PDB file of C-alpha atoms in Angstrom:
ATOM      1  CA  MET A 631      84.660  -8.238  65.734  1.00 56.00           C
ATOM      2  CA  ALA A 632      83.141  -9.492  62.668  1.00 67.00           C
ATOM      3  CA  LYS A 633      85.766 -10.610  59.857  1.00 91.00           C
ATOM      4  CA  ASN A 634      85.590  -9.214  56.331  1.00 93.00           C
ATOM      5  CA  VAL A 635      87.259 -10.601  53.193  1.00 93.00           C
ATOM      6  CA  SER A 636      88.443  -8.565  50.417  1.00 95.00           C
ATOM      7  CA  ALA A 637      87.795  -8.673  46.866  1.00 93.00           C
ATOM      8  CA  GLN A 638      88.388  -6.998  43.240  1.00 93.00           C
ATOM      9  CA  VAL A 639      86.228  -7.635  40.042  1.00 95.00           C
ATOM     10  CA  ASN A 640      87.407  -6.056  36.766  1.00 95.00           C
ATOM     11  CA  LEU A 641      84.890  -5.401  34.214  1.00 93.00           C
ATOM     12  CA  THR A 642      83.593  -3.097  31.474  1.00 92.00           C
ATOM     13  CA  LEU A 643      81.092  -0.226  31.952  1.00 89.00           C
ATOM     14  CA  TYR A 644      80.101   1.483  29.177  1.00 87.00           C
ATOM     15  CA  GLY A 645      83.125   1.231  27.204  1.00 88.00           C
ATOM     16  CA  GLN A 646      85.106   1.809  30.174  1.00 87.00           C
ATOM     17  CA  PRO A 647      87.446  -0.794  32.120  1.00 92.00           C
ATOM     18  CA  VAL A 648      86.394  -0.307  35.880  1.00 93.00           C
ATOM     19  CA  ALA A 649      88.378  -2.263  38.620  1.00 94.00           C
ATOM     20  CA  LEU A 650      85.668  -2.773  41.751  1.00 95.00           C
ATOM     21  CA  GLN A 651      87.426  -3.249  45.203  1.00 94.00           C
ATOM     22  CA  PHE A 652      84.822  -3.623  48.092  1.00 96.00           C
ATOM     23  CA  ALA A 653      84.967  -5.927  51.385  1.00 96.00           C
ATOM     24  CA  VAL A 654      82.286  -8.347  52.144  1.00 96.00           C
ATOM     25  CA  PRO A 655      81.583 -10.481  55.613  1.00 96.00           C
ATOM     26  CA  ALA A 656      83.466 -13.834  55.901  1.00 95.00           C
ATOM     27  CA  GLU A 657      80.648 -15.320  58.097  1.00 95.00           C
ATOM     28  CA  LYS A 658      76.998 -16.236  56.581  1.00 96.00           C
ATOM     29  CA  VAL A 659      74.626 -13.237  56.475  1.00 97.00           C
ATOM     30  CA  THR A 660      71.586 -12.179  55.075  1.00 97.00           C
ATOM     31  CA  PRO A 661      72.006  -9.717  52.271  1.00 97.00           C
ATOM     32  CA  LEU A 662      71.931  -6.842  54.419  1.00 96.00           C
ATOM     33  CA  GLY A 663      75.336  -7.683  55.211  1.00 97.00           C
ATOM     34  CA  VAL A 664      76.594  -7.144  51.763  1.00 97.00           C
ATOM     35  CA  LEU A 665      74.652  -3.738  51.265  1.00 98.00           C
ATOM     36  CA  PRO A 666      77.613  -1.556  52.255  1.00 97.00           C
ATOM     37  CA  ALA A 667      79.517  -3.503  49.295  1.00 97.00           C
ATOM     38  CA  LEU A 668      76.772  -2.925  47.285  1.00 98.00           C
ATOM     39  CA  GLN A 669      76.786   1.018  48.232  1.00 97.00           C
ATOM     40  CA  GLN A 670      80.430   1.292  47.301  1.00 96.00           C
ATOM     41  CA  ILE A 671      79.833  -0.308  43.542  1.00 96.00           C
ATOM     42  CA  ASP A 672      76.479   1.516  43.095  1.00 96.00           C
ATOM     43  CA  ASN A 673      78.572   4.993  43.743  1.00 94.00           C
ATOM     44  CA  GLN A 674      81.391   3.415  41.310  1.00 94.00           C
ATOM     45  CA  PHE A 675      79.061   2.466  38.431  1.00 92.00           C
ATOM     46  CA  VAL A 676      77.341   6.057  38.652  1.00 90.00           C
ATOM     47  CA  ASP A 677      80.420   7.559  38.739  1.00 88.00           C
ATOM     48  CA  THR A 678      81.002   5.641  35.560  1.00 89.00           C
ATOM     49  CA  ALA A 679      78.205   7.054  33.919  1.00 85.00           C
ATOM     50  CA  VAL A 680      78.857  10.246  34.942  1.00 82.00           C
ATOM     51  CA  ALA A 681      82.053   9.990  33.362  1.00 82.00           C
ATOM     52  CA  ALA A 682      81.200   8.482  30.003  1.00 80.00           C
ATOM     53  CA  PHE A 683      77.603  10.584  29.750  1.00 76.00           C
ATOM     54  CA  VAL A 684      77.885  13.872  31.104  1.00 75.00           C
ATOM     55  CA  GLY A 685      79.556  16.526  28.712  1.00 64.00           C
ATOM     56  CA  THR A 686      82.256  19.075  29.684  1.00 63.00           C
ATOM     57  CA  ASP A 687      79.887  21.598  28.906  1.00 62.00           C
ATOM     58  CA  GLN A 688      77.119  20.395  31.395  1.00 67.00           C
ATOM     59  CA  ALA A 689      77.222  19.662  35.102  1.00 64.00           C
ATOM     60  CA  ILE A 690      75.275  17.557  37.585  1.00 63.00           C
ATOM     61  CA  SER A 691      72.537  19.642  39.046  1.00 60.00           C
ATOM     62  CA  CYS A 692      71.972  17.632  42.110  1.00 60.00           C
ATOM     63  CA  GLN A 693      73.484  18.980  45.429  1.00 64.00           C
ATOM     64  CA  ALA A 694      72.802  19.502  48.974  1.00 64.00           C
ATOM     65  CA  GLY A 695      69.534  21.961  49.662  1.00 62.00           C
ATOM     66  CA  CYS A 696      68.186  21.067  46.867  1.00 70.00           C
ATOM     67  CA  GLY A 697      65.554  18.237  47.699  1.00 70.00           C
ATOM     68  CA  ALA A 698      62.962  18.410  44.828  1.00 76.00           C
ATOM     69  CA  CYS A 699      63.674  15.036  43.818  1.00 81.00           C
ATOM     70  CA  CYS A 700      63.425  13.903  47.730  1.00 87.00           C
ATOM     71  CA  ARG A 701      59.392  14.109  47.147  1.00 89.00           C
ATOM     72  CA  GLN A 702      59.521  11.130  44.781  1.00 90.00           C
ATOM     73  CA  VAL A 703      58.294   7.633  45.531  1.00 92.00           C
ATOM     74  CA  VAL A 704      61.803   5.560  46.343  1.00 94.00           C
ATOM     75  CA  PRO A 705      61.798   2.030  45.699  1.00 94.00           C
ATOM     76  CA  LEU A 706      63.385  -0.165  48.006  1.00 96.00           C
ATOM     77  CA  ALA A 707      65.203  -3.705  47.860  1.00 96.00           C
ATOM     78  CA  GLU A 708      63.378  -6.062  49.977  1.00 96.00           C
ATOM     79  CA  PHE A 709      66.583  -5.894  52.387  1.00 97.00           C
ATOM     80  CA  GLU A 710      67.057  -2.312  52.095  1.00 97.00           C
ATOM     81  CA  ALA A 711      63.558  -1.859  54.105  1.00 97.00           C
ATOM     82  CA  TYR A 712      65.089  -3.656  57.063  1.00 97.00           C
ATOM     83  CA  HIS A 713      68.289  -1.639  56.451  1.00 97.00           C
ATOM     84  CA  ILE A 714      65.891   1.547  56.507  1.00 98.00           C
ATOM     85  CA  ALA A 715      63.947   0.491  60.076  1.00 98.00           C
ATOM     86  CA  ALA A 716      67.192  -0.388  61.806  1.00 97.00           C
ATOM     87  CA  LEU A 717      68.931   2.791  60.888  1.00 97.00           C
ATOM     88  CA  VAL A 718      65.644   4.535  62.365  1.00 98.00           C
ATOM     89  CA  GLU A 719      65.942   3.034  65.406  1.00 98.00           C
ATOM     90  CA  ARG A 720      69.435   3.538  65.795  1.00 97.00           C
ATOM     91  CA  LEU A 721      68.417   7.552  65.825  1.00 97.00           C
ATOM     92  CA  PRO A 722      68.546   9.130  69.290  1.00 97.00           C
ATOM     93  CA  GLU A 723      65.792  10.742  71.044  1.00 97.00           C
ATOM     94  CA  PRO A 724      63.405  12.805  70.254  1.00 97.00           C
ATOM     95  CA  ARG A 725      65.068  12.804  66.777  1.00 97.00           C
ATOM     96  CA  ARG A 726      63.925   8.975  66.425  1.00 97.00           C
ATOM     97  CA  SER A 727      60.270   9.875  67.495  1.00 98.00           C
ATOM     98  CA  GLU A 728      60.287  12.883  64.938  1.00 97.00           C
ATOM     99  CA  VAL A 729      61.439  10.287  61.942  1.00 98.00           C
ATOM    100  CA  LYS A 730      59.177   7.860  62.632  1.00 98.00           C
ATOM    101  CA  GLN A 731      55.930  10.582  62.667  1.00 98.00           C
ATOM    102  CA  ARG A 732      57.204  11.629  59.605  1.00 98.00           C
ATOM    103  CA  PHE A 733      56.787   8.029  57.894  1.00 98.00           C
ATOM    104  CA  ALA A 734      53.458   7.464  59.812  1.00 98.00           C
ATOM    105  CA  ASP A 735      52.124  10.945  58.691  1.00 98.00           C
ATOM    106  CA  GLY A 736      53.044  10.358  54.711  1.00 97.00           C
ATOM    107  CA  CYS A 737      51.612   6.805  54.901  1.00 97.00           C
ATOM    108  CA  ALA A 738      48.385   8.337  56.239  1.00 97.00           C
ATOM    109  CA  GLN A 739      48.445  11.060  53.252  1.00 97.00           C
ATOM    110  CA  LEU A 740      48.551   8.094  50.724  1.00 97.00           C
ATOM    111  CA  ASP A 741      46.134   6.044  52.377  1.00 96.00           C
ATOM    112  CA  GLN A 742      43.476   8.614  52.387  1.00 97.00           C
ATOM    113  CA  ILE A 743      43.649   8.215  48.371  1.00 96.00           C
ATOM    114  CA  GLY A 744      44.286   4.546  48.313  1.00 95.00           C
ATOM    115  CA  TRP A 745      47.570   5.416  46.449  1.00 93.00           C
ATOM    116  CA  LEU A 746      49.337   1.713  47.704  1.00 92.00           C
ATOM    117  CA  GLU A 747      46.553  -0.260  47.212  1.00 91.00           C
ATOM    118  CA  ARG A 748      45.640   1.166  43.621  1.00 89.00           C
ATOM    119  CA  LEU A 749      49.089   0.545  42.642  1.00 87.00           C
ATOM    120  CA  GLN A 750      49.111  -3.114  43.646  1.00 85.00           C
ATOM    121  CA  GLN A 751      45.624  -3.522  41.525  1.00 85.00           C
ATOM    122  CA  GLN A 752      47.153  -1.744  38.504  1.00 81.00           C
ATOM    123  CA  LEU A 753      50.388  -4.283  38.630  1.00 79.00           C
ATOM    124  CA  GLU A 754      48.530  -7.537  39.402  1.00 79.00           C
ATOM    125  CA  GLN A 755      45.796  -6.493  36.386  1.00 78.00           C
ATOM    126  CA  GLY A 756      49.073  -5.883  34.051  1.00 77.00           C
ATOM    127  CA  THR A 757      49.842  -2.148  33.418  1.00 72.00           C
ATOM    128  CA  THR A 758      51.929  -0.192  31.242  1.00 73.00           C
ATOM    129  CA  HIS A 759      55.175   1.809  31.973  1.00 71.00           C
ATOM    130  CA  ASP A 760      53.557   4.827  31.188  1.00 77.00           C
ATOM    131  CA  ALA A 761      50.439   4.171  33.783  1.00 80.00           C
ATOM    132  CA  VAL A 762      53.331   3.627  36.407  1.00 79.00           C
ATOM    133  CA  GLN A 763      55.297   6.413  35.815  1.00 81.00           C
ATOM    134  CA  SER A 764      51.803   8.568  36.388  1.00 85.00           C
ATOM    135  CA  HIS A 765      51.343   6.652  39.563  1.00 87.00           C
ATOM    136  CA  ALA A 766      54.735   7.871  40.469  1.00 87.00           C
ATOM    137  CA  LEU A 767      53.742  11.511  39.774  1.00 87.00           C
ATOM    138  CA  GLU A 768      50.779  11.074  41.691  1.00 92.00           C
ATOM    139  CA  TYR A 769      53.000  10.408  44.353  1.00 93.00           C
ATOM    140  CA  PHE A 770      55.154  13.354  43.859  1.00 90.00           C
ATOM    141  CA  ARG A 771      52.099  15.901  43.406  1.00 91.00           C
ATOM    142  CA  GLN A 772      51.228  15.219  47.400  1.00 94.00           C
ATOM    143  CA  ASN A 773      54.732  16.703  48.351  1.00 92.00           C
ATOM    144  CA  ILE A 774      55.554  14.531  50.701  1.00 95.00           C
ATOM    145  CA  ALA A 775      59.118  14.840  52.071  1.00 94.00           C
ATOM    146  CA  CYS A 776      61.473  11.925  52.548  1.00 95.00           C
ATOM    147  CA  PRO A 777      61.411  11.473  56.373  1.00 97.00           C
ATOM    148  CA  PHE A 778      65.141  12.195  56.499  1.00 97.00           C
ATOM    149  CA  LEU A 779      65.643  15.389  54.468  1.00 93.00           C
ATOM    150  CA  GLU A 780      66.479  18.052  56.845  1.00 92.00           C
ATOM    151  CA  ALA A 781      66.605  21.769  55.210  1.00 89.00           C
ATOM    152  CA  GLU A 782      66.134  20.421  51.761  1.00 87.00           C
ATOM    153  CA  SER A 783      69.258  17.906  52.672  1.00 89.00           C
ATOM    154  CA  CYS A 784      69.289  14.030  52.975  1.00 91.00           C
ATOM    155  CA  SER A 785      70.205  13.712  56.687  1.00 94.00           C
ATOM    156  CA  ILE A 786      71.382  10.156  56.130  1.00 95.00           C
ATOM    157  CA  HIS A 787      73.382  10.687  52.616  1.00 92.00           C
ATOM    158  CA  PRO A 788      75.972   7.664  53.154  1.00 94.00           C
ATOM    159  CA  ASP A 789      73.251   5.309  54.300  1.00 96.00           C
ATOM    160  CA  ARG A 790      70.682   6.772  51.275  1.00 95.00           C
ATOM    161  CA  PRO A 791      68.826   4.105  49.482  1.00 97.00           C
ATOM    162  CA  LEU A 792      70.400   2.365  46.192  1.00 97.00           C
ATOM    163  CA  ALA A 793      67.879   4.117  44.093  1.00 94.00           C
ATOM    164  CA  CYS A 794      68.674   7.663  45.298  1.00 90.00           C
ATOM    165  CA  ARG A 795      72.269   7.284  44.668  1.00 91.00           C
ATOM    166  CA  GLU A 796      71.312   6.770  40.969  1.00 90.00           C
ATOM    167  CA  TYR A 797      69.038   9.406  40.200  1.00 81.00           C
ATOM    168  CA  LEU A 798      71.063  12.297  38.734  1.00 74.00           C
ATOM    169  CA  VAL A 799      69.965  15.077  36.232  1.00 69.00           C
ATOM    170  CA  THR A 800      71.719  17.662  34.429  1.00 60.00           C
ATOM    171  CA  SER A 801      68.579  19.800  33.862  1.00 57.00           C
ATOM    172  CA  PRO A 802      68.449  23.518  35.738  1.00 58.00           C
ATOM    173  CA  ALA A 803      67.475  22.026  39.455  1.00 61.00           C
ATOM    174  CA  GLU A 804      64.281  24.185  39.595  1.00 61.00           C
ATOM    175  CA  HIS A 805      62.790  22.221  36.916  1.00 59.00           C
ATOM    176  CA  CYS A 806      62.579  19.075  39.453  1.00 59.00           C
ATOM    177  CA  ARG A 807      59.810  20.937  41.483  1.00 65.00           C
ATOM    178  CA  GLU A 808      57.487  20.481  38.287  1.00 67.00           C
ATOM    179  CA  PRO A 809      58.632  17.758  36.202  1.00 64.00           C
ATOM    180  CA  SER A 810      58.622  16.672  33.263  1.00 59.00           C
ATOM    181  CA  PRO A 811      60.300  14.444  30.245  1.00 63.00           C
ATOM    182  CA  ASP A 812      60.777  17.875  28.469  1.00 65.00           C
ATOM    183  CA  THR A 813      62.593  19.656  30.950  1.00 64.00           C
ATOM    184  CA  VAL A 814      63.898  17.309  33.201  1.00 65.00           C
ATOM    185  CA  LYS A 815      67.218  15.482  31.916  1.00 68.00           C
ATOM    186  CA  HIS A 816      68.460  12.207  33.630  1.00 67.00           C
ATOM    187  CA  ILE A 817      71.551  10.363  33.644  1.00 70.00           C
ATOM    188  CA  GLU A 818      70.426   7.123  31.809  1.00 76.00           C
ATOM    189  CA  LEU A 819      72.102   4.346  33.857  1.00 80.00           C
ATOM    190  CA  LYS A 820      72.275   0.725  31.921  1.00 84.00           C
ATOM    191  CA  PHE A 821      73.738  -0.914  34.929  1.00 88.00           C
ATOM    192  CA  GLN A 822      71.398  -0.081  38.039  1.00 91.00           C
ATOM    193  CA  VAL A 823      72.386  -1.814  41.507  1.00 95.00           C
ATOM    194  CA  SER A 824      68.874  -0.846  42.657  1.00 95.00           C
ATOM    195  CA  ARG A 825      66.955  -2.653  39.919  1.00 92.00           C
ATOM    196  CA  LEU A 826      69.402  -5.501  39.926  1.00 94.00           C
ATOM    197  CA  VAL A 827      69.147  -6.730  43.698  1.00 96.00           C
ATOM    198  CA  ARG A 828      65.345  -6.051  43.509  1.00 94.00           C
ATOM    199  CA  LYS A 829      64.847  -8.620  40.821  1.00 92.00           C
ATOM    200  CA  LEU A 830      67.774 -11.049  42.271  1.00 94.00           C
ATOM    201  CA  TRP A 831      67.149 -10.852  46.038  1.00 95.00           C
ATOM    202  CA  LYS A 832      63.401 -11.270  47.214  1.00 92.00           C
ATOM    203  CA  THR A 833      61.507 -13.500  49.359  1.00 93.00           C
ATOM    204  CA  LYS A 834      58.065 -14.726  49.363  1.00 91.00           C
ATOM    205  CA  HIS A 835      57.048 -11.201  50.890  1.00 90.00           C
ATOM    206  CA  ILE A 836      57.408 -10.085  47.592  1.00 84.00           C
ATOM    207  CA  THR A 837      54.919 -10.172  44.802  1.00 77.00           C
ATOM    208  CA  GLN A 838      53.490  -6.428  43.526  1.00 67.00           C
ATOM    209  CA  PRO A 839      55.316  -4.341  43.360  1.00 75.00           C
ATOM    210  CA  ASP A 840      59.120  -5.824  43.183  1.00 82.00           C
ATOM    211  CA  SER A 841      60.028  -3.212  45.795  1.00 91.00           C
ATOM    212  CA  VAL A 842      58.753  -1.621  49.068  1.00 94.00           C
ATOM    213  CA  PRO A 843      58.018   2.120  48.910  1.00 95.00           C
ATOM    214  CA  MET A 844      60.384   3.498  51.214  1.00 96.00           C
ATOM    215  CA  ILE A 845      57.656   5.789  53.204  1.00 97.00           C
ATOM    216  CA  TYR A 846      56.122   2.201  53.937  1.00 97.00           C
ATOM    217  CA  ALA A 847      59.025   0.646  55.405  1.00 97.00           C
ATOM    218  CA  LEU A 848      58.471   0.963  58.690  1.00 98.00           C
ATOM    219  CA  GLN A 849      55.069  -0.206  58.707  1.00 96.00           C
ATOM    220  CA  TRP A 850      56.212  -2.910  55.908  1.00 95.00           C
ATOM    221  CA  VAL A 851      59.029  -4.343  58.309  1.00 96.00           C
ATOM    222  CA  LYS A 852      56.422  -4.668  61.187  1.00 96.00           C
ATOM    223  CA  THR A 853      54.340  -7.077  59.474  1.00 94.00           C
ATOM    224  CA  HIS A 854      57.225  -8.703  57.222  1.00 94.00           C
ATOM    225  CA  PRO A 855      60.063 -10.583  59.312  1.00 94.00           C
ATOM    226  CA  ASN A 856      63.335 -10.955  57.742  1.00 94.00           C
ATOM    227  CA  GLN A 857      62.949 -14.349  55.961  1.00 94.00           C
ATOM    228  CA  PHE A 858      66.240 -14.206  54.075  1.00 96.00           C
ATOM    229  CA  PRO A 859      68.929 -17.244  54.390  1.00 96.00           C
ATOM    230  CA  LYS A 860      72.236 -16.676  55.348  1.00 97.00           C
ATOM    231  CA  LYS A 861      75.314 -17.160  53.120  1.00 97.00           C
ATOM    232  CA  ARG A 862      78.607 -16.071  53.074  1.00 96.00           C
ATOM    233  CA  GLY A 863      79.234 -12.470  51.737  1.00 96.00           C
ATOM    234  CA  ALA A 864      81.528 -14.000  49.073  1.00 95.00           C
ATOM    235  CA  GLU A 865      78.264 -16.075  47.932  1.00 97.00           C
ATOM    236  CA  TRP A 866      76.200 -13.246  47.542  1.00 97.00           C
ATOM    237  CA  MET A 867      78.190 -10.824  45.513  1.00 97.00           C
ATOM    238  CA  GLN A 868      79.437 -14.069  43.202  1.00 96.00           C
ATOM    239  CA  GLU A 869      75.594 -14.254  42.423  1.00 97.00           C
ATOM    240  CA  PHE A 870      75.134 -10.509  42.043  1.00 97.00           C
ATOM    241  CA  PHE A 871      77.959 -10.324  39.573  1.00 96.00           C
ATOM    242  CA  GLU A 872      76.509 -13.439  37.793  1.00 95.00           C
ATOM    243  CA  TYR A 873      73.153 -11.814  37.405  1.00 95.00           C
ATOM    244  CA  LEU A 874      74.472  -8.465  36.326  1.00 93.00           C
ATOM    245  CA  ALA A 875      76.924 -10.471  33.483  1.00 90.00           C
ATOM    246  CA  LYS A 876      73.431 -12.192  31.826  1.00 86.00           C
ATOM    247  CA  PRO A 877      72.569 -10.792  28.803  1.00 75.00           C
TER     248      PRO A 877
END
């Protein structure tokens, strides 16, 4: 049985002291091995932001049964793509085949409009934040539900991607079906674990964009074998916190 080592890191987020406690593998692993710790840390970062920025007269609208945001493009860190692919392979049949088909159908629909190819071209040629946001909105308008969405709820909630954990709104849920800056009010997170690890840990597989759109995860993993080096869990986390502390 793999051994874990416990760690505690004290830091300040949004003006509040936060004590992070987590466990990481003692042996050498790829970044996949520290994903559970990153998920736990991300949850705590989000909870701290909610406590700091959501007033007593407000509430987080996101809840089970409201799956509007589950039709947005979800950016995965490279190692998260391997996690999603492995998660699918662990599903029992016939659900495994059903979920795989949803991934395939979504990719086929996007390929018909050249969505991923055009995104890559935009980024290689230089683009603006507004242009990328417009491209993401085009994805949303394709109405491609996340392959893990069941009855408008996330069926892998404990294992959901880091980016999904960080997407929270306080505006009425019905506005999320037709999102606009005027109607959808996000919780703005300065400390986003998903963005940190996308920039920090990647191999030569990742050029543009700096992430793997989740709908393409299974397809991407087939042609991009895991080439991450192995390090002890504590070493990966030391890199993470050093990068987090950079101005």
